[in-house]
Amino acid sequence: MGHLFSVISVKIHNDTDGMRAALSRASLSLYTTTPNPRVGCVIVRDGEVIAEGHTQPAGFAHAEAHALQHAAERGVDVRGSTAYVTLEPCSHHGRTPPCADALVAAGVARVVVAIEDPNPLVAGQGLARLRTAGIAVTVGVLAQEAREMNAGFLSRMQRGRPWVRMKVAASIDGGTALQNGQSQWITSAAARDDGHAWRAQACAILTGIGTVLQDDPQLNVRAVDTSRQPRRIVIDSRLEIAPDAKVLRGGGSWIFASLDDETRAARLRAAGHDVIVLPADSGKVDLNALMQELGRRQINELHVEAGFKLNGSLLRAGVVDELLMYFAPCLLGPAQGIARLPVLENLSERRSMRFHEIRQVGPDLRLRALLSDF
């Protein structure tokens, strides 16, 4: 996969500087690497970056191989240099050869790694290969930042399910739609464009049949440039979706149901969609079973844009890891809320989370709150 290289000009004074440069490089692969992790690599000698790379789309070069290719194209000898990598170099033959072996063959003297790879096919074996070859290895530099970069991949490897981010657009008093269902638009165009950037980095976007029937969303990325559209997923327990729904345009959507209606399912499959029937939980799709199935289907990051009913169900099921909330500077009064949750009898029953980031986007406020740790 071809790529125009441009060497980072910043001076590298220490390992933190080196890893920051590698993380910056990894960010270039936010939209493209699924189901692989986003990894950056910079190769440094005497405080200067002499080569750099990031993970290419699945089936093409990993970050380390990409950086070594960059070095070769520039005619740079990397022997004796230090490589900064945001994730442990792989040690197995997949669609590409092991990156650990490539670093050994290139003759680098030292490798600095942010985090170990929990993939059972790697899990420390890449680091062991480097050390066996006499390469000095340091692990743990900017580990938290590296974990956040790959929260979805780490979640799938460690928990068998994706990292679930729930996006909400609301008024300051928590209204997401008027009582008659009108919701377009509460937040600004700037906030909506920002939301598309979060869509773009997800492996899949999920909504419920209620939102499809009410708003008929496209659920694709339009406001940012991306070479890959996320998978579109609809939870539709009784297969009520209309064949001309916008979310079905172009084929390839996944419909999760609890009712095995062969006639309706056959119609959807004939149009190029995948219908998956999962165990029912009180007549609805079992959400924990859904997340495990998405993990099996190699979904790392799941972006949820749904109504207050499905939002409430996902939160009650305990499968939401992060809230991405946009608050507009307005009041709606009596309106549909963020999520339908049960009435609590005691404050000790509340679900706690922690604020991770607060930022103004246009006239609106973007707040990220975590229910799980990266």
mmCIF file of C-alpha atoms in Angstrom:
data_model
loop_
_atom_site.group_PDB
_atom_site.id
_atom_site.type_symbol
_atom_site.label_atom_id
_atom_site.label_comp_id
_atom_site.label_asym_id
_atom_site.label_seq_id
_atom_site.Cartn_x
_atom_site.Cartn_y
_atom_site.Cartn_z
ATOM 1 C CA MET A 1 0.000 0.000 0.000
ATOM 2 C CA GLY A 2 1.676 3.201 -1.091
ATOM 3 C CA HIS A 3 1.969 6.197 1.214
ATOM 4 C CA LEU A 4 3.718 9.545 1.003
ATOM 5 C CA PHE A 5 6.140 9.737 3.910
ATOM 6 C CA SER A 6 7.112 12.914 5.729
ATOM 7 C CA VAL A 7 9.627 12.727 8.559
ATOM 8 C CA ILE A 8 8.569 14.207 11.901
ATOM 9 C CA SER A 9 10.821 17.219 12.477
ATOM 10 C CA VAL A 10 10.446 17.455 16.255
ATOM 11 C CA LYS A 11 13.569 16.792 18.326
ATOM 12 C CA ILE A 12 13.403 13.619 20.434
ATOM 13 C CA HIS A 13 14.959 14.306 23.835
ATOM 14 C CA ASN A 14 13.710 11.248 25.744
ATOM 15 C CA ASP A 15 11.460 8.200 25.561
ATOM 16 C CA THR A 16 8.332 10.247 26.265
ATOM 17 C CA ASP A 17 9.059 12.453 23.249
ATOM 18 C CA GLY A 18 9.680 9.372 21.113
ATOM 19 C CA MET A 19 6.460 7.683 22.140
ATOM 20 C CA ARG A 20 4.457 10.887 21.621
ATOM 21 C CA ALA A 21 5.766 10.983 18.076
ATOM 22 C CA ALA A 22 4.784 7.328 17.596
ATOM 23 C CA LEU A 23 1.276 8.001 18.970
ATOM 24 C CA SER A 24 0.940 10.953 16.613
ATOM 25 C CA ARG A 25 1.799 8.626 13.768
ATOM 26 C CA ALA A 26 -0.697 6.010 15.018
ATOM 27 C CA SER A 27 -3.473 8.606 14.889
ATOM 28 C CA LEU A 28 -3.154 8.614 11.094
ATOM 29 C CA SER A 29 -4.687 5.128 11.092
ATOM 30 C CA LEU A 30 -7.753 5.964 13.214
ATOM 31 C CA TYR A 31 -10.210 5.358 10.372
ATOM 32 C CA THR A 32 -8.571 2.567 8.403
ATOM 33 C CA THR A 33 -7.105 -0.389 10.284
ATOM 34 C CA THR A 34 -10.089 -2.357 11.607
ATOM 35 C CA PRO A 35 -10.005 -5.114 12.748
ATOM 36 C CA ASN A 36 -6.299 -4.531 13.399
ATOM 37 C CA PRO A 37 -5.063 -2.148 16.106
ATOM 38 C CA ARG A 38 -3.867 1.382 15.326
ATOM 39 C CA VAL A 39 -0.109 1.417 15.763
ATOM 40 C CA GLY A 40 2.572 4.003 15.117
ATOM 41 C CA CYS A 41 6.341 3.536 14.883
ATOM 42 C CA VAL A 42 9.162 6.057 14.713
ATOM 43 C CA ILE A 43 12.826 5.162 14.418
ATOM 44 C CA VAL A 44 15.245 7.571 16.105
ATOM 45 C CA ARG A 45 18.988 8.139 16.069
ATOM 46 C CA ASP A 46 20.772 10.910 17.996
ATOM 47 C CA GLY A 47 17.466 12.618 18.788
ATOM 48 C CA GLU A 48 16.348 12.751 15.154
ATOM 49 C CA VAL A 49 13.473 10.794 13.611
ATOM 50 C CA ILE A 50 15.004 8.949 10.660
ATOM 51 C CA ALA A 51 11.950 6.879 9.674
ATOM 52 C CA GLU A 52 8.311 6.527 10.625
ATOM 53 C CA GLY A 53 5.253 4.463 9.835
ATOM 54 C CA HIS A 54 1.733 3.542 10.883
ATOM 55 C CA THR A 55 -0.525 0.550 10.410
ATOM 56 C CA GLN A 56 -1.910 0.302 6.898
ATOM 57 C CA PRO A 57 -5.336 -1.199 6.069
ATOM 58 C CA ALA A 58 -5.761 -4.890 6.934
ATOM 59 C CA GLY A 59 -3.574 -7.110 4.776
ATOM 60 C CA PHE A 60 -0.921 -4.430 4.223
ATOM 61 C CA ALA A 61 2.115 -3.346 6.238
ATOM 62 C CA HIS A 62 2.065 -3.013 10.015
ATOM 63 C CA ALA A 63 3.603 0.109 11.550
ATOM 64 C CA GLU A 64 7.106 -1.307 12.047
ATOM 65 C CA ALA A 65 7.299 -2.689 8.511
ATOM 66 C CA HIS A 66 5.944 0.604 7.187
ATOM 67 C CA ALA A 67 8.662 2.525 9.043
ATOM 68 C CA LEU A 68 11.389 0.191 7.765
ATOM 69 C CA GLN A 69 10.034 0.633 4.242
ATOM 70 C CA HIS A 70 10.294 4.389 4.776
ATOM 71 C CA ALA A 71 13.911 3.999 5.875
ATOM 72 C CA ALA A 72 14.716 1.894 2.814
ATOM 73 C CA GLU A 73 13.109 4.427 0.465
ATOM 74 C CA ARG A 74 15.220 7.191 2.039
ATOM 75 C CA GLY A 75 18.392 5.092 1.937
ATOM 76 C CA VAL A 76 18.711 5.272 5.729
ATOM 77 C CA ASP A 77 20.551 2.566 7.672
ATOM 78 C CA VAL A 78 18.631 1.925 10.925
ATOM 79 C CA ARG A 79 21.266 -0.279 12.577
ATOM 80 C CA GLY A 80 21.948 0.848 16.136
ATOM 81 C CA SER A 81 18.859 3.061 16.289
ATOM 82 C CA THR A 82 15.884 3.089 18.696
ATOM 83 C CA ALA A 83 12.390 2.162 17.536
ATOM 84 C CA TYR A 84 9.369 3.568 19.399
ATOM 85 C CA VAL A 85 6.243 1.463 18.907
ATOM 86 C CA THR A 86 2.821 2.068 20.463
ATOM 87 C CA LEU A 87 1.965 -1.673 20.684
ATOM 88 C CA GLU A 88 4.136 -4.754 21.106
ATOM 89 C CA PRO A 89 5.514 -5.901 17.732
ATOM 90 C CA CYS A 90 3.694 -8.999 16.484
ATOM 91 C CA SER A 91 5.417 -12.378 16.547
ATOM 92 C CA HIS A 92 3.160 -14.481 14.314
ATOM 93 C CA HIS A 93 2.576 -14.956 10.608
ATOM 94 C CA GLY A 94 -0.835 -13.598 9.650
ATOM 95 C CA ARG A 95 -1.493 -11.737 6.421
ATOM 96 C CA THR A 96 1.901 -10.090 6.999
ATOM 97 C CA PRO A 97 5.195 -11.444 8.469
ATOM 98 C CA PRO A 98 6.180 -10.894 12.132
ATOM 99 C CA CYS A 99 7.231 -7.323 12.904
ATOM 100 C CA ALA A 100 9.502 -8.476 15.733
ATOM 101 C CA ASP A 101 11.567 -10.451 13.209
ATOM 102 C CA ALA A 102 11.725 -7.445 10.864
ATOM 103 C CA LEU A 103 13.142 -5.234 13.634
ATOM 104 C CA VAL A 104 15.709 -7.884 14.522
ATOM 105 C CA ALA A 105 16.765 -8.255 10.885
ATOM 106 C CA ALA A 106 17.038 -4.472 10.512
ATOM 107 C CA GLY A 107 19.539 -4.332 13.383
ATOM 108 C CA VAL A 108 17.875 -1.804 15.670
ATOM 109 C CA ALA A 109 19.582 -1.632 19.064
ATOM 110 C CA ARG A 110 16.602 -0.765 21.248
ATOM 111 C CA VAL A 111 12.811 -0.967 21.098
ATOM 112 C CA VAL A 112 10.531 1.117 23.331
ATOM 113 C CA VAL A 113 6.957 -0.183 23.550
ATOM 114 C CA ALA A 114 3.935 1.541 25.085
ATOM 115 C CA ILE A 115 1.865 -1.578 25.895
ATOM 116 C CA GLU A 116 1.981 -5.336 25.452
ATOM 117 C CA ASP A 117 -0.372 -6.898 22.914
ATOM 118 C CA PRO A 118 -3.069 -9.011 24.653
ATOM 119 C CA ASN A 119 -3.735 -10.950 21.446
ATOM 120 C CA PRO A 120 -3.045 -14.603 22.438
ATOM 121 C CA LEU A 121 -1.022 -14.961 19.236
ATOM 122 C CA VAL A 122 1.399 -12.324 20.558
ATOM 123 C CA ALA A 123 1.027 -11.750 24.340
ATOM 124 C CA GLY A 124 4.670 -11.111 25.187
ATOM 125 C CA GLN A 125 6.180 -13.331 22.495
ATOM 126 C CA GLY A 126 7.169 -10.343 20.364
ATOM 127 C CA LEU A 127 9.072 -8.791 23.270
ATOM 128 C CA ALA A 128 10.715 -12.139 24.013
ATOM 129 C CA ARG A 129 11.968 -12.437 20.431
ATOM 130 C CA LEU A 130 13.509 -8.985 20.603
ATOM 131 C CA ARG A 131 15.249 -9.685 23.908
ATOM 132 C CA THR A 132 16.494 -13.085 22.706
ATOM 133 C CA ALA A 133 18.097 -11.304 19.757
ATOM 134 C CA GLY A 134 19.962 -9.004 22.163
ATOM 135 C CA ILE A 135 17.780 -5.936 21.612
ATOM 136 C CA ALA A 136 17.168 -3.764 24.695
ATOM 137 C CA VAL A 137 13.435 -3.473 25.382
ATOM 138 C CA THR A 138 11.543 -0.913 27.477
ATOM 139 C CA VAL A 139 7.802 -1.272 28.068
ATOM 140 C CA GLY A 140 5.200 1.082 29.543
ATOM 141 C CA VAL A 141 5.984 4.528 28.144
ATOM 142 C CA LEU A 142 2.714 6.519 27.736
ATOM 143 C CA ALA A 143 0.779 3.304 28.292
ATOM 144 C CA GLN A 144 -2.499 5.035 29.166
ATOM 145 C CA GLU A 145 -2.512 7.054 25.942
ATOM 146 C CA ALA A 146 -1.747 3.928 23.931
ATOM 147 C CA ARG A 147 -4.565 2.020 25.619
ATOM 148 C CA GLU A 148 -7.043 4.760 24.765
ATOM 149 C CA MET A 149 -5.890 4.731 21.137
ATOM 150 C CA ASN A 150 -6.806 1.039 20.941
ATOM 151 C CA ALA A 151 -9.593 0.712 23.514
ATOM 152 C CA GLY A 152 -11.697 -1.305 21.066
ATOM 153 C CA PHE A 153 -8.981 -3.776 20.073
ATOM 154 C CA LEU A 154 -7.950 -4.292 23.696
ATOM 155 C CA SER A 155 -11.589 -4.784 24.723
ATOM 156 C CA ARG A 156 -12.134 -7.440 22.057
ATOM 157 C CA MET A 157 -8.955 -9.280 22.973
ATOM 158 C CA GLN A 158 -9.474 -9.131 26.744
ATOM 159 C CA ARG A 159 -13.273 -9.244 27.106
ATOM 160 C CA GLY A 160 -14.399 -10.797 23.848
ATOM 161 C CA ARG A 161 -16.592 -7.814 23.014
ATOM 162 C CA PRO A 162 -16.205 -4.324 21.553
ATOM 163 C CA TRP A 163 -15.684 -1.038 23.348
ATOM 164 C CA VAL A 164 -19.144 0.540 23.291
ATOM 165 C CA ARG A 165 -19.422 4.312 22.898
ATOM 166 C CA MET A 166 -22.910 5.804 23.191
ATOM 167 C CA LYS A 167 -23.384 9.150 21.442
ATOM 168 C CA VAL A 168 -26.108 11.514 22.667
ATOM 169 C CA ALA A 169 -27.153 14.994 21.526
ATOM 170 C CA ALA A 170 -29.214 16.875 24.104
ATOM 171 C CA SER A 171 -30.296 20.197 25.499
ATOM 172 C CA ILE A 172 -28.766 21.468 28.733
ATOM 173 C CA ASP A 173 -31.736 20.030 30.614
ATOM 174 C CA GLY A 174 -31.176 16.586 29.076
ATOM 175 C CA GLY A 175 -33.798 16.522 26.329
ATOM 176 C CA THR A 176 -32.903 14.444 23.270
ATOM 177 C CA ALA A 177 -36.204 14.890 21.434
ATOM 178 C CA LEU A 178 -39.522 16.621 21.943
ATOM 179 C CA GLN A 179 -42.363 14.533 23.280
ATOM 180 C CA ASN A 180 -43.685 14.234 19.719
ATOM 181 C CA GLY A 181 -40.344 12.708 18.659
ATOM 182 C CA GLN A 182 -38.879 15.731 16.825
ATOM 183 C CA SER A 183 -35.115 15.850 17.343
ATOM 184 C CA GLN A 184 -33.534 17.411 14.245
ATOM 185 C CA TRP A 185 -31.599 19.433 15.137
ATOM 186 C CA ILE A 186 -30.902 20.141 18.794
ATOM 187 C CA THR A 187 -27.147 20.592 18.441
ATOM 188 C CA SER A 188 -25.191 22.585 15.863
ATOM 189 C CA ALA A 189 -23.723 21.582 12.511
ATOM 190 C CA ALA A 190 -20.272 21.730 14.133
ATOM 191 C CA ALA A 191 -21.322 19.157 16.724
ATOM 192 C CA ARG A 192 -22.873 16.932 14.064
ATOM 193 C CA ASP A 193 -19.695 17.068 11.973
ATOM 194 C CA ASP A 194 -17.645 16.186 15.057
ATOM 195 C CA GLY A 195 -19.967 13.248 15.651
ATOM 196 C CA HIS A 196 -19.214 11.999 12.132
ATOM 197 C CA ALA A 197 -15.506 11.895 12.996
ATOM 198 C CA TRP A 198 -16.365 9.570 15.886
ATOM 199 C CA ARG A 199 -18.520 7.484 13.555
ATOM 200 C CA ALA A 200 -15.596 7.210 11.135
ATOM 201 C CA GLN A 201 -13.231 5.688 13.683
ATOM 202 C CA ALA A 202 -15.756 3.052 14.795
ATOM 203 C CA CYS A 203 -15.881 -0.402 13.272
ATOM 204 C CA ALA A 204 -19.686 -0.323 13.343
ATOM 205 C CA ILE A 205 -22.603 1.991 14.113
ATOM 206 C CA LEU A 206 -25.587 0.576 15.979
ATOM 207 C CA THR A 207 -29.152 1.788 16.316
ATOM 208 C CA GLY A 208 -32.555 0.330 17.126
ATOM 209 C CA ILE A 209 -35.651 -0.214 15.030
ATOM 210 C CA GLY A 210 -37.388 2.611 16.894
ATOM 211 C CA THR A 211 -34.881 5.148 15.579
ATOM 212 C CA VAL A 212 -35.092 3.681 12.068
ATOM 213 C CA LEU A 213 -38.882 3.989 12.041
ATOM 214 C CA GLN A 214 -38.857 7.478 13.599
ATOM 215 C CA ASP A 215 -35.898 9.177 11.845
ATOM 216 C CA ASP A 216 -34.891 6.860 8.956
ATOM 217 C CA PRO A 217 -31.150 7.649 9.432
ATOM 218 C CA GLN A 218 -28.431 6.766 6.937
ATOM 219 C CA LEU A 219 -25.899 6.017 9.710
ATOM 220 C CA ASN A 220 -22.909 6.578 7.449
ATOM 221 C CA VAL A 221 -19.959 8.973 7.521
ATOM 222 C CA ARG A 222 -20.451 12.078 5.406
ATOM 223 C CA ALA A 223 -18.796 15.024 7.159
ATOM 224 C CA VAL A 224 -15.211 13.725 7.136
ATOM 225 C CA ASP A 225 -13.105 12.043 4.464
ATOM 226 C CA THR A 226 -12.718 8.311 5.020
ATOM 227 C CA SER A 227 -11.851 5.402 2.748
ATOM 228 C CA ARG A 228 -13.913 3.010 4.879
ATOM 229 C CA GLN A 229 -17.542 3.185 5.960
ATOM 230 C CA PRO A 230 -18.378 1.522 9.293
ATOM 231 C CA ARG A 231 -20.693 -1.468 9.313
ATOM 232 C CA ARG A 232 -24.322 -0.492 10.020
ATOM 233 C CA ILE A 233 -26.197 -2.550 12.621
ATOM 234 C CA VAL A 234 -29.868 -2.485 13.567
ATOM 235 C CA ILE A 235 -31.427 -4.223 16.551
ATOM 236 C CA ASP A 236 -34.824 -5.246 15.218
ATOM 237 C CA SER A 237 -36.260 -7.963 17.430
ATOM 238 C CA ARG A 238 -39.325 -8.659 15.245
ATOM 239 C CA LEU A 239 -37.784 -7.835 11.838
ATOM 240 C CA GLU A 240 -40.027 -4.832 11.281
ATOM 241 C CA ILE A 241 -37.569 -2.850 9.158
ATOM 242 C CA ALA A 242 -38.848 -1.619 5.800
ATOM 243 C CA PRO A 243 -36.899 -2.797 2.723
ATOM 244 C CA ASP A 244 -36.399 0.825 1.601
ATOM 245 C CA ALA A 245 -34.974 2.073 4.935
ATOM 246 C CA LYS A 246 -31.956 4.312 4.327
ATOM 247 C CA VAL A 247 -29.802 2.268 6.686
ATOM 248 C CA LEU A 248 -30.173 -0.638 4.244
ATOM 249 C CA ARG A 249 -29.017 1.248 1.163
ATOM 250 C CA GLY A 250 -25.948 -0.269 -0.425
ATOM 251 C CA GLY A 251 -26.319 -3.632 1.311
ATOM 252 C CA GLY A 252 -24.097 -5.124 3.973
ATOM 253 C CA SER A 253 -26.074 -4.132 7.070
ATOM 254 C CA TRP A 254 -26.402 -6.518 9.999
ATOM 255 C CA ILE A 255 -29.883 -6.997 11.458
ATOM 256 C CA PHE A 256 -30.095 -8.615 14.896
ATOM 257 C CA ALA A 257 -33.420 -10.190 15.767
ATOM 258 C CA SER A 258 -34.956 -12.428 18.397
ATOM 259 C CA LEU A 259 -37.745 -13.644 16.105
ATOM 260 C CA ASP A 260 -36.827 -16.264 13.499
ATOM 261 C CA ASP A 261 -39.163 -15.146 10.693
ATOM 262 C CA GLU A 262 -37.808 -16.912 7.615
ATOM 263 C CA THR A 263 -39.882 -14.911 5.119
ATOM 264 C CA ARG A 264 -38.719 -11.523 6.386
ATOM 265 C CA ALA A 265 -35.169 -12.746 6.945
ATOM 266 C CA ALA A 266 -34.949 -14.193 3.438
ATOM 267 C CA ARG A 267 -36.042 -10.875 1.935
ATOM 268 C CA LEU A 268 -33.302 -9.024 3.822
ATOM 269 C CA ARG A 269 -30.639 -11.593 2.991
ATOM 270 C CA ALA A 270 -31.556 -11.439 -0.690
ATOM 271 C CA ALA A 271 -30.838 -7.702 -0.553
ATOM 272 C CA GLY A 272 -27.318 -8.386 0.744
ATOM 273 C CA HIS A 273 -27.846 -8.026 4.482
ATOM 274 C CA ASP A 274 -26.952 -10.402 7.283
ATOM 275 C CA VAL A 275 -29.785 -11.416 9.626
ATOM 276 C CA ILE A 276 -28.608 -12.845 12.939
ATOM 277 C CA VAL A 277 -31.118 -14.374 15.344
ATOM 278 C CA LEU A 278 -29.931 -14.302 18.953
ATOM 279 C CA PRO A 279 -31.421 -15.577 22.203
ATOM 280 C CA ALA A 280 -34.334 -13.522 23.451
ATOM 281 C CA ASP A 281 -34.387 -11.619 26.732
ATOM 282 C CA SER A 282 -38.030 -10.858 27.570
ATOM 283 C CA GLY A 283 -38.850 -10.934 23.870
ATOM 284 C CA LYS A 284 -35.971 -8.684 22.863
ATOM 285 C CA VAL A 285 -32.437 -9.358 21.632
ATOM 286 C CA ASP A 286 -30.151 -10.345 24.502
ATOM 287 C CA LEU A 287 -27.693 -7.448 24.538
ATOM 288 C CA ASN A 288 -24.865 -9.328 26.232
ATOM 289 C CA ALA A 289 -25.155 -12.087 23.624
ATOM 290 C CA LEU A 290 -25.136 -9.382 20.949
ATOM 291 C CA MET A 291 -21.854 -7.924 22.225
ATOM 292 C CA GLN A 292 -20.201 -11.340 22.315
ATOM 293 C CA GLU A 293 -21.351 -11.983 18.740
ATOM 294 C CA LEU A 294 -19.917 -8.635 17.631
ATOM 295 C CA GLY A 295 -16.631 -9.597 19.275
ATOM 296 C CA ARG A 296 -16.608 -12.837 17.278
ATOM 297 C CA ARG A 297 -17.231 -10.786 14.159
ATOM 298 C CA GLN A 298 -14.102 -8.703 14.915
ATOM 299 C CA ILE A 299 -15.866 -5.462 15.844
ATOM 300 C CA ASN A 300 -13.457 -3.454 17.996
ATOM 301 C CA GLU A 301 -15.259 -0.151 18.514
ATOM 302 C CA LEU A 302 -19.047 0.113 18.477
ATOM 303 C CA HIS A 303 -20.648 3.552 18.098
ATOM 304 C CA VAL A 304 -24.253 3.728 19.317
ATOM 305 C CA GLU A 305 -26.737 6.314 18.031
ATOM 306 C CA ALA A 306 -30.120 5.252 19.340
ATOM 307 C CA GLY A 307 -33.210 6.486 21.117
ATOM 308 C CA PHE A 308 -33.803 6.725 24.847
ATOM 309 C CA LYS A 309 -35.386 3.250 25.042
ATOM 310 C CA LEU A 310 -32.450 1.332 23.543
ATOM 311 C CA ASN A 311 -29.986 3.615 25.342
ATOM 312 C CA GLY A 312 -31.647 2.653 28.612
ATOM 313 C CA SER A 313 -31.574 -1.042 27.760
ATOM 314 C CA LEU A 314 -27.874 -0.917 26.895
ATOM 315 C CA LEU A 315 -27.043 0.929 30.103
ATOM 316 C CA ARG A 316 -29.124 -1.469 32.213
ATOM 317 C CA ALA A 317 -27.351 -4.414 30.564
ATOM 318 C CA GLY A 318 -24.009 -2.943 31.624
ATOM 319 C CA VAL A 319 -22.473 -3.056 28.140
ATOM 320 C CA VAL A 320 -21.779 0.682 27.668
ATOM 321 C CA ASP A 321 -18.178 1.783 28.250
ATOM 322 C CA GLU A 322 -18.296 5.450 27.303
ATOM 323 C CA LEU A 323 -20.812 8.259 26.864
ATOM 324 C CA LEU A 324 -20.101 10.825 24.147
ATOM 325 C CA MET A 325 -22.520 13.652 24.876
ATOM 326 C CA TYR A 326 -23.121 16.908 23.029
ATOM 327 C CA PHE A 327 -25.053 19.511 24.999
ATOM 328 C CA ALA A 328 -26.641 22.477 23.224
ATOM 329 C CA PRO A 329 -27.078 25.773 25.101
ATOM 330 C CA CYS A 330 -30.875 25.576 25.153
ATOM 331 C CA LEU A 331 -33.764 24.257 27.243
ATOM 332 C CA LEU A 332 -36.466 21.941 25.923
ATOM 333 C CA GLY A 333 -38.600 21.489 29.020
ATOM 334 C CA PRO A 334 -40.633 18.250 29.117
ATOM 335 C CA ALA A 335 -38.948 16.028 26.501
ATOM 336 C CA GLN A 336 -37.569 12.579 25.845
ATOM 337 C CA GLY A 337 -34.481 12.021 27.949
ATOM 338 C CA ILE A 338 -31.082 10.487 27.343
ATOM 339 C CA ALA A 339 -32.079 7.026 28.518
ATOM 340 C CA ARG A 340 -35.056 5.231 30.002
ATOM 341 C CA LEU A 341 -33.788 3.908 33.314
ATOM 342 C CA PRO A 342 -35.576 2.360 36.293
ATOM 343 C CA VAL A 343 -36.675 4.486 39.234
ATOM 344 C CA LEU A 344 -34.112 4.327 42.039
ATOM 345 C CA GLU A 345 -35.097 4.092 45.669
ATOM 346 C CA ASN A 346 -31.698 5.098 46.995
ATOM 347 C CA LEU A 347 -28.804 7.182 45.687
ATOM 348 C CA SER A 348 -26.463 4.298 46.440
ATOM 349 C CA GLU A 349 -28.041 2.483 43.467
ATOM 350 C CA ARG A 350 -26.870 5.069 40.927
ATOM 351 C CA ARG A 351 -24.437 4.078 38.190
ATOM 352 C CA SER A 352 -21.198 6.005 38.629
ATOM 353 C CA MET A 353 -18.870 7.186 35.889
ATOM 354 C CA ARG A 354 -16.015 9.636 35.566
ATOM 355 C CA PHE A 355 -15.494 12.648 33.340
ATOM 356 C CA HIS A 356 -12.713 12.056 30.836
ATOM 357 C CA GLU A 357 -12.817 15.095 28.569
ATOM 358 C CA ILE A 358 -14.819 18.307 28.228
ATOM 359 C CA ARG A 359 -14.482 20.489 25.133
ATOM 360 C CA GLN A 360 -16.476 23.165 23.337
ATOM 361 C CA VAL A 361 -17.463 22.303 19.764
ATOM 362 C CA GLY A 362 -18.983 25.282 18.003
ATOM 363 C CA PRO A 363 -21.631 26.648 20.375
ATOM 364 C CA ASP A 364 -22.088 23.235 22.022
ATOM 365 C CA LEU A 365 -20.303 21.349 24.778
ATOM 366 C CA ARG A 366 -18.842 17.889 24.155
ATOM 367 C CA LEU A 367 -18.475 15.744 27.248
ATOM 368 C CA ARG A 368 -16.949 12.271 27.395
ATOM 369 C CA ALA A 369 -17.727 10.184 30.461
ATOM 370 C CA LEU A 370 -16.303 6.722 31.128
ATOM 371 C CA LEU A 371 -18.100 3.782 32.707
ATOM 372 C CA SER A 372 -15.113 1.478 32.077
ATOM 373 C CA ASP A 373 -11.354 1.930 32.196
ATOM 374 C CA PHE A 374 -9.269 1.981 29.027
#
